[in-house]
Tab-separated table of C-alpha atoms in Angstrom:
chain	number	residue	atom	x	y	z
A	1032	ILE	CA	-9.725	26.718	-25.856
A	1033	ARG	CA	-7.821	27.814	-22.672
A	1034	ASP	CA	-10.254	28.764	-19.893
A	1035	ALA	CA	-13.159	26.636	-18.084
A	1036	GLU	CA	-15.990	29.364	-20.275
A	1037	SER	CA	-14.125	28.374	-24.666
A	1038	LEU	CA	-14.229	24.719	-22.800
A	1039	ILE	CA	-17.915	24.781	-22.047
A	1040	ALA	CA	-18.709	27.348	-25.537
A	1041	HIS	CA	-16.829	24.901	-27.482
A	1042	ILE	CA	-19.238	21.738	-26.280
A	1043	LYS	CA	-22.611	23.462	-26.446
A	1044	GLU	CA	-22.496	24.449	-29.970
A	1045	HIS	CA	-20.704	21.231	-31.197
A	1046	SER	CA	-23.377	19.033	-29.324
A	1047	PRO	CA	-26.883	17.984	-31.423
A	1048	PRO	CA	-29.671	19.533	-29.957
A	1049	ASN	CA	-31.637	16.184	-30.188
A	1050	LEU	CA	-29.363	13.559	-29.161
A	1051	SER	CA	-30.416	11.390	-25.292
A	1052	LYS	CA	-27.181	11.488	-24.893
A	1053	ILE	CA	-23.540	13.231	-25.645
A	1054	ILE	CA	-19.820	11.832	-24.914
A	1055	ILE	CA	-17.165	14.448	-23.834
A	1056	ILE	CA	-14.004	13.116	-24.303
A	1057	ILE	CA	-11.132	15.623	-22.619
A	1058	ASP	CA	-7.356	14.150	-22.827
A	1059	GLU	CA	-4.711	17.310	-21.322
A	1060	ILE	CA	-7.565	18.446	-19.440
A	1061	GLN	CA	-5.198	20.341	-16.639
A	1062	GLU	CA	-4.473	22.665	-19.374
A	1063	ILE	CA	-7.463	24.859	-19.609
A	1064	THR	CA	-8.360	27.197	-16.056
A	1065	ASP	CA	-10.147	26.260	-13.945
A	1066	PHE	CA	-11.047	22.979	-16.132
A	1067	GLU	CA	-13.285	22.222	-12.884
A	1068	SER	CA	-16.065	24.321	-13.303
A	1069	ALA	CA	-16.714	23.743	-16.759
A	1070	ILE	CA	-16.707	19.831	-15.917
A	1071	ARG	CA	-19.222	20.662	-12.709
A	1072	TYR	CA	-21.978	22.214	-15.415
A	1073	PHE	CA	-21.810	19.105	-18.047
A	1074	ALA	CA	-21.898	16.911	-14.789
A	1075	ALA	CA	-25.272	18.562	-13.654
A	1076	LYS	CA	-26.692	17.643	-17.463
A	1077	GLU	CA	-27.965	13.878	-17.529
A	1078	GLN	CA	-27.094	14.260	-20.816
A	1079	TYR	CA	-23.055	14.224	-21.002
A	1080	ASP	CA	-21.100	11.210	-20.416
A	1081	ILE	CA	-17.680	12.466	-19.355
A	1082	TYR	CA	-14.032	11.342	-19.690
A	1083	ILE	CA	-11.261	13.051	-18.456
A	1084	THR	CA	-7.405	12.335	-18.536
A	1085	GLY	CA	-4.327	14.205	-17.681
A	1086	SER	CA	-0.479	13.493	-16.558
A	1087	ASN	CA	0.462	16.253	-14.133
A	1088	SER	CA	0.731	16.244	-10.293
A	1089	ASP	CA	-2.691	17.717	-10.082
A	1090	MET	CA	-4.225	15.034	-12.115
A	1091	LEU	CA	-2.936	12.385	-9.510
A	1092	SER	CA	-3.404	14.216	-6.400
A	1093	GLY	CA	-5.887	12.744	-3.527
A	1094	GLU	CA	-7.306	16.417	-3.902
A	1095	LEU	CA	-8.808	16.333	-7.523
A	1096	SER	CA	-11.858	14.325	-6.160
A	1097	SER	CA	-12.619	17.233	-3.194
A	1098	ARG	CA	-12.085	19.444	-6.288
A	1099	LEU	CA	-14.726	17.668	-8.768
A	1100	THR	CA	-17.497	16.711	-6.089
A	1101	GLY	CA	-20.145	15.404	-7.103
A	1102	ARG	CA	-20.494	11.398	-8.004
A	1103	PHE	CA	-17.069	10.017	-10.403
A	1104	VAL	CA	-15.092	6.982	-11.302
A	1105	GLU	CA	-11.487	7.153	-11.086
A	1106	ILE	CA	-10.073	4.587	-13.744
A	1107	PRO	CA	-5.857	3.485	-12.407
A	1108	VAL	CA	-4.076	3.014	-14.886
A	1109	PHE	CA	-1.014	0.959	-14.373
A	1110	GLY	CA	2.263	0.229	-16.177
A	1111	LEU	CA	2.230	-2.321	-18.640
A	1112	ASP	CA	2.215	-6.322	-17.249
A	1113	PHE	CA	3.676	-9.123	-18.686
A	1114	ASN	CA	1.507	-9.375	-21.384
A	1115	GLU	CA	1.979	-5.881	-22.917
A	1116	PHE	CA	5.609	-5.638	-22.306
A	1117	CYS	CA	7.899	-8.130	-21.481
A	1118	THR	CA	10.368	-6.682	-19.396
A	1119	PHE	CA	10.024	-5.551	-15.750
A	1120	HIS	CA	12.753	-4.871	-13.258
A	1121	ASN	CA	11.403	-3.751	-9.145
A	1122	LYS	CA	12.906	-3.837	-5.877
A	1123	GLU	CA	9.877	-3.885	-2.720
A	1124	GLN	CA	11.165	-1.604	0.201
A	1125	ASN	CA	10.013	-0.156	3.216
A	1126	SER	CA	11.117	3.254	4.637
A	1127	GLU	CA	13.145	1.827	7.685
A	1128	SER	CA	15.241	-0.883	5.148
A	1129	MET	CA	15.469	2.211	3.092
A	1130	LYS	CA	17.101	3.843	6.357
A	1131	LEU	CA	19.440	2.095	7.292
A	1132	PHE	CA	21.060	1.473	3.091
A	1133	LEU	CA	21.262	5.974	3.639
A	1134	LYS	CA	22.669	5.671	7.011
A	1135	SER	CA	25.279	2.842	5.315
A	1136	GLN	CA	25.920	5.243	2.589
A	1137	LYS	CA	26.786	7.480	5.103
A	1138	VAL	CA	23.389	9.722	4.471
A	1139	ILE	CA	21.577	10.343	7.832
A	1140	ILE	CA	17.595	10.371	7.577
A	1141	SER	CA	15.228	10.003	9.557
A	1142	VAL	CA	12.117	7.304	9.020
A	1143	ASN	CA	9.917	10.194	9.560
A	1144	THR	CA	11.602	12.124	6.579
A	1145	VAL	CA	11.700	8.516	4.809
A	1146	LEU	CA	7.798	8.260	4.620
A	1147	ASP	CA	7.503	11.727	3.872
A	1148	TYR	CA	9.745	11.135	0.221
A	1149	LEU	CA	7.451	7.047	0.166
A	1150	GLY	CA	4.024	9.789	0.987
A	1151	TYR	CA	4.932	12.066	-2.895
A	1152	LEU	CA	6.171	8.765	-5.224
A	1153	ALA	CA	3.382	7.773	-4.206
A	1154	ALA	CA	0.827	11.040	-4.737
A	1155	SER	CA	2.861	10.501	-7.786
A	1156	HIS	CA	1.968	6.970	-8.648
A	1157	LEU	CA	6.105	6.351	-8.759
A	1158	ALA	CA	5.265	3.481	-6.132
A	1159	MET	CA	2.931	2.006	-4.184
A	1160	PRO	CA	2.397	0.782	-0.810
A	1161	VAL	CA	0.824	-2.623	0.179
A	1162	LYS	CA	-0.141	-2.580	3.752
A	1163	ARG	CA	0.359	-5.362	6.000
A	1164	LEU	CA	-2.895	-7.686	6.388
A	1165	ASP	CA	-3.615	-9.174	9.584
A	1166	ILE	CA	-4.999	-12.481	8.152
A	1167	ARG	CA	-6.680	-14.080	12.007
A	1168	GLY	CA	-7.832	-10.693	12.416
A	1169	LYS	CA	-8.980	-9.637	9.458
A	1170	LYS	CA	-7.970	-5.755	9.994
A	1171	THR	CA	-5.167	-3.915	8.442
A	1172	PHE	CA	-1.663	-3.313	10.728
A	1173	GLU	CA	-0.629	0.895	10.361
A	1174	VAL	CA	3.223	0.192	9.713
A	1175	GLY	CA	5.294	-2.460	8.528
A	1176	GLU	CA	3.783	-1.553	4.480
A	1177	LYS	CA	6.263	-2.639	1.043
A	1178	TYR	CA	6.683	-0.029	-1.059
A	1179	TYR	CA	6.926	-1.283	-4.764
A	1180	PHE	CA	7.554	0.432	-7.776
A	1181	GLN	CA	5.413	0.937	-10.350
A	1182	ASP	CA	7.922	1.923	-13.630
A	1183	THR	CA	10.408	-0.389	-13.925
A	1184	VAL	CA	13.081	1.240	-15.764
A	1185	ILE	CA	13.823	3.890	-13.087
A	1186	ARG	CA	15.801	0.446	-10.819
A	1187	ASN	CA	17.018	-0.367	-13.916
A	1188	ALA	CA	19.126	3.132	-14.865
A	1189	LEU	CA	19.493	3.520	-11.002
A	1190	PHE	CA	21.047	0.255	-10.490
A	1191	GLY	CA	21.189	-2.005	-13.222
A	1192	TYR	CA	20.349	-5.924	-13.301
A	1193	ARG	CA	21.841	-7.838	-10.260
A	1194	ILE	CA	20.927	-11.952	-10.266
A	1195	SER	CA	20.755	-11.486	-6.094
A	1196	ASP	CA	17.731	-10.079	-6.660
A	1197	ILE	CA	15.963	-12.205	-8.341
A	1198	GLY	CA	13.328	-13.280	-5.122
A	1199	GLN	CA	12.626	-9.583	-5.127
A	1200	ILE	CA	12.133	-8.892	-8.777
A	1201	MET	CA	9.802	-11.733	-9.069
A	1202	GLU	CA	8.008	-10.081	-6.381
A	1203	ASN	CA	7.187	-7.251	-7.696
A	1204	VAL	CA	6.300	-8.641	-11.055
A	1205	VAL	CA	3.673	-10.951	-9.135
A	1206	TRP	CA	2.233	-7.829	-7.027
A	1207	HIS	CA	2.141	-5.727	-10.706
A	1208	HIS	CA	0.474	-8.592	-12.221
A	1209	LEU	CA	-2.393	-8.369	-9.730
A	1210	VAL	CA	-2.861	-4.655	-8.909
A	1211	SER	CA	-3.244	-4.906	-12.783
A	1212	HIS	CA	-5.607	-7.342	-12.576
A	1213	ARG	CA	-7.670	-5.203	-10.249
A	1214	TYR	CA	-7.025	-7.133	-6.978
A	1215	GLU	CA	-6.846	-4.981	-3.778
A	1216	VAL	CA	-3.183	-6.441	-2.820
A	1217	PHE	CA	-1.772	-7.269	0.755
A	1218	THR	CA	1.436	-8.637	2.493
A	1219	GLY	CA	-0.158	-11.215	4.704
A	1220	ASP	CA	0.357	-11.652	8.686
A	1221	GLN	CA	-0.112	-15.082	9.979
A	1222	GLY	CA	0.583	-15.257	13.362
A	1223	GLY	CA	4.079	-13.851	12.530
A	1224	ARG	CA	4.535	-15.599	10.042
A	1225	GLU	CA	4.599	-13.861	6.474
A	1226	ILE	CA	3.004	-14.402	3.444
A	1227	ASP	CA	4.010	-12.447	-0.154
A	1228	PHE	CA	0.883	-11.226	-1.088
A	1229	VAL	CA	-3.193	-11.490	-0.138
A	1230	ALA	CA	-4.965	-10.665	-2.963
A	1231	ILE	CA	-8.484	-9.798	-2.681
A	1232	ARG	CA	-11.494	-9.278	-5.784
A	1233	ASN	CA	-15.458	-9.617	-5.331
A	1234	ASN	CA	-15.726	-12.249	-2.628
A	1235	GLU	CA	-12.604	-13.824	-4.024
A	1236	ARG	CA	-9.099	-14.039	-1.787
A	1237	ILE	CA	-6.238	-15.577	-2.795
A	1238	TYR	CA	-2.942	-16.365	-0.632
A	1239	ILE	CA	0.635	-15.895	-3.150
A	1240	GLN	CA	3.720	-16.870	-2.361
A	1241	VAL	CA	6.982	-16.082	-4.431
A	1242	ALA	CA	9.707	-17.986	-4.453
A	1243	TYR	CA	12.821	-18.133	-7.279
A	1244	LEU	CA	13.154	-22.105	-6.838
A	1245	LEU	CA	12.056	-25.045	-4.943
A	1246	ALA	CA	15.196	-26.677	-4.962
A	1247	SER	CA	15.196	-27.536	-1.504
A	1248	GLU	CA	13.081	-29.439	1.682
A	1249	SER	CA	13.450	-26.469	3.058
A	1250	THR	CA	12.724	-24.296	0.933
A	1251	ILE	CA	9.418	-26.486	0.164
A	1252	ALA	CA	8.590	-26.221	3.678
A	1253	ARG	CA	9.158	-22.442	3.866
A	1254	GLU	CA	6.988	-21.515	1.476
A	1255	SER	CA	4.647	-24.428	1.104
A	1256	GLY	CA	4.130	-24.118	5.263
A	1257	ASN	CA	3.198	-20.802	5.973
A	1258	LEU	CA	-0.279	-21.529	3.501
A	1259	LEU	CA	-0.863	-24.481	5.375
A	1260	GLU	CA	-1.398	-22.744	8.614
A	1261	ILE	CA	-3.456	-20.399	6.702
A	1262	ARG	CA	-7.331	-22.499	7.664
A	1263	ASP	CA	-9.678	-22.054	4.947
A	1264	ASN	CA	-10.595	-22.850	1.766
A	1265	TYR	CA	-9.813	-20.349	-0.227
A	1266	ARG	CA	-6.783	-20.893	-2.970
A	1267	LYS	CA	-3.339	-20.888	-2.233
A	1268	ILE	CA	-0.589	-20.643	-4.691
A	1269	VAL	CA	3.575	-20.467	-5.142
A	1270	VAL	CA	4.975	-19.316	-7.736
A	1271	SER	CA	8.402	-20.060	-8.787
A	1272	MET	CA	10.777	-19.969	-11.717
A	1273	ASP	CA	11.256	-24.244	-11.802
A	1274	ASP	CA	11.065	-25.288	-15.263
A	1275	PHE	CA	8.339	-28.332	-13.712
A	1276	ALA	CA	5.795	-27.280	-12.129
A	1277	GLY	CA	1.556	-27.450	-11.818
A	1278	GLY	CA	-0.556	-30.297	-10.059
A	1279	SER	CA	-0.947	-29.048	-6.077
A	1280	GLN	CA	0.441	-30.425	-3.003
A	1281	GLU	CA	-2.494	-30.516	-0.066
A	1282	GLY	CA	-4.686	-28.452	-1.767
A	1283	ILE	CA	-1.748	-26.019	-2.901
A	1284	GLU	CA	-0.902	-24.896	-6.511
A	1285	HIS	CA	2.611	-24.585	-7.623
A	1286	VAL	CA	2.647	-22.218	-11.163
A	1287	ARG	CA	5.578	-21.193	-12.989
A	1288	LEU	CA	6.161	-17.394	-12.710
A	1289	ILE	CA	5.663	-17.173	-16.768
A	1290	ASP	CA	2.720	-19.216	-16.510
A	1291	PHE	CA	1.338	-16.972	-13.637
A	1292	LEU	CA	1.669	-13.957	-15.827
A	1293	LYS	CA	-0.160	-15.718	-19.055
A	1294	LYS	CA	-3.139	-17.006	-18.105
A	1295	PHE	CA	-3.704	-15.858	-13.928
A	1296	ASP	CA	-6.446	-13.226	-14.284
């Protein structure tokens, strides 16, 4: 089965005539030339329920929707979350900080070029952008987004483990956990104060701050203070690696990272 014609013939040959519903599952669909025409052919018939998967750049491209046309549901597949695989290590970045880092390495590159490369990473699902949300105005900003790598092995291979990155690592794993559980995730902007994550799913909204340890009054004031400035009744959480956590203060929950990853859904 190498082209649309042979795929159509094969499915027809093996479709029982008296069934009201036939499920078709095709893996590595990109190996079939002009597969779109075969999928459109069967999608037009109510008898068929079709699932396709693939693993090359065409399958990941936003152009796929226009090539298939008609109604379909895309199911994104994320890397393993904590409960599936207990190894994580990533780092968030944005285009300006990347440019500055490259400049420190004697590599001169423009922000637009960095944005182009980030676009390629996002299209391949290796890195995902997180837009900034104006909490007061409830609108998203067109600039200032952050990027998080999906595959933590890539960062480990490039940079190794650095304890100084622990805060960024924690942010990354919290982000990954949220998107894996189908939240739409933003970085919040509260009148110039940053909220690490605003997670939205259905009509639910959750504000989350991530801190390594709440070891001082100033750290507690910074992390909780940003959340206290938000004047609504949605859930607010501070996630840390403190040994002792739990309960809430002024409506703000304090949750250990390990508990967040195991129990939060």
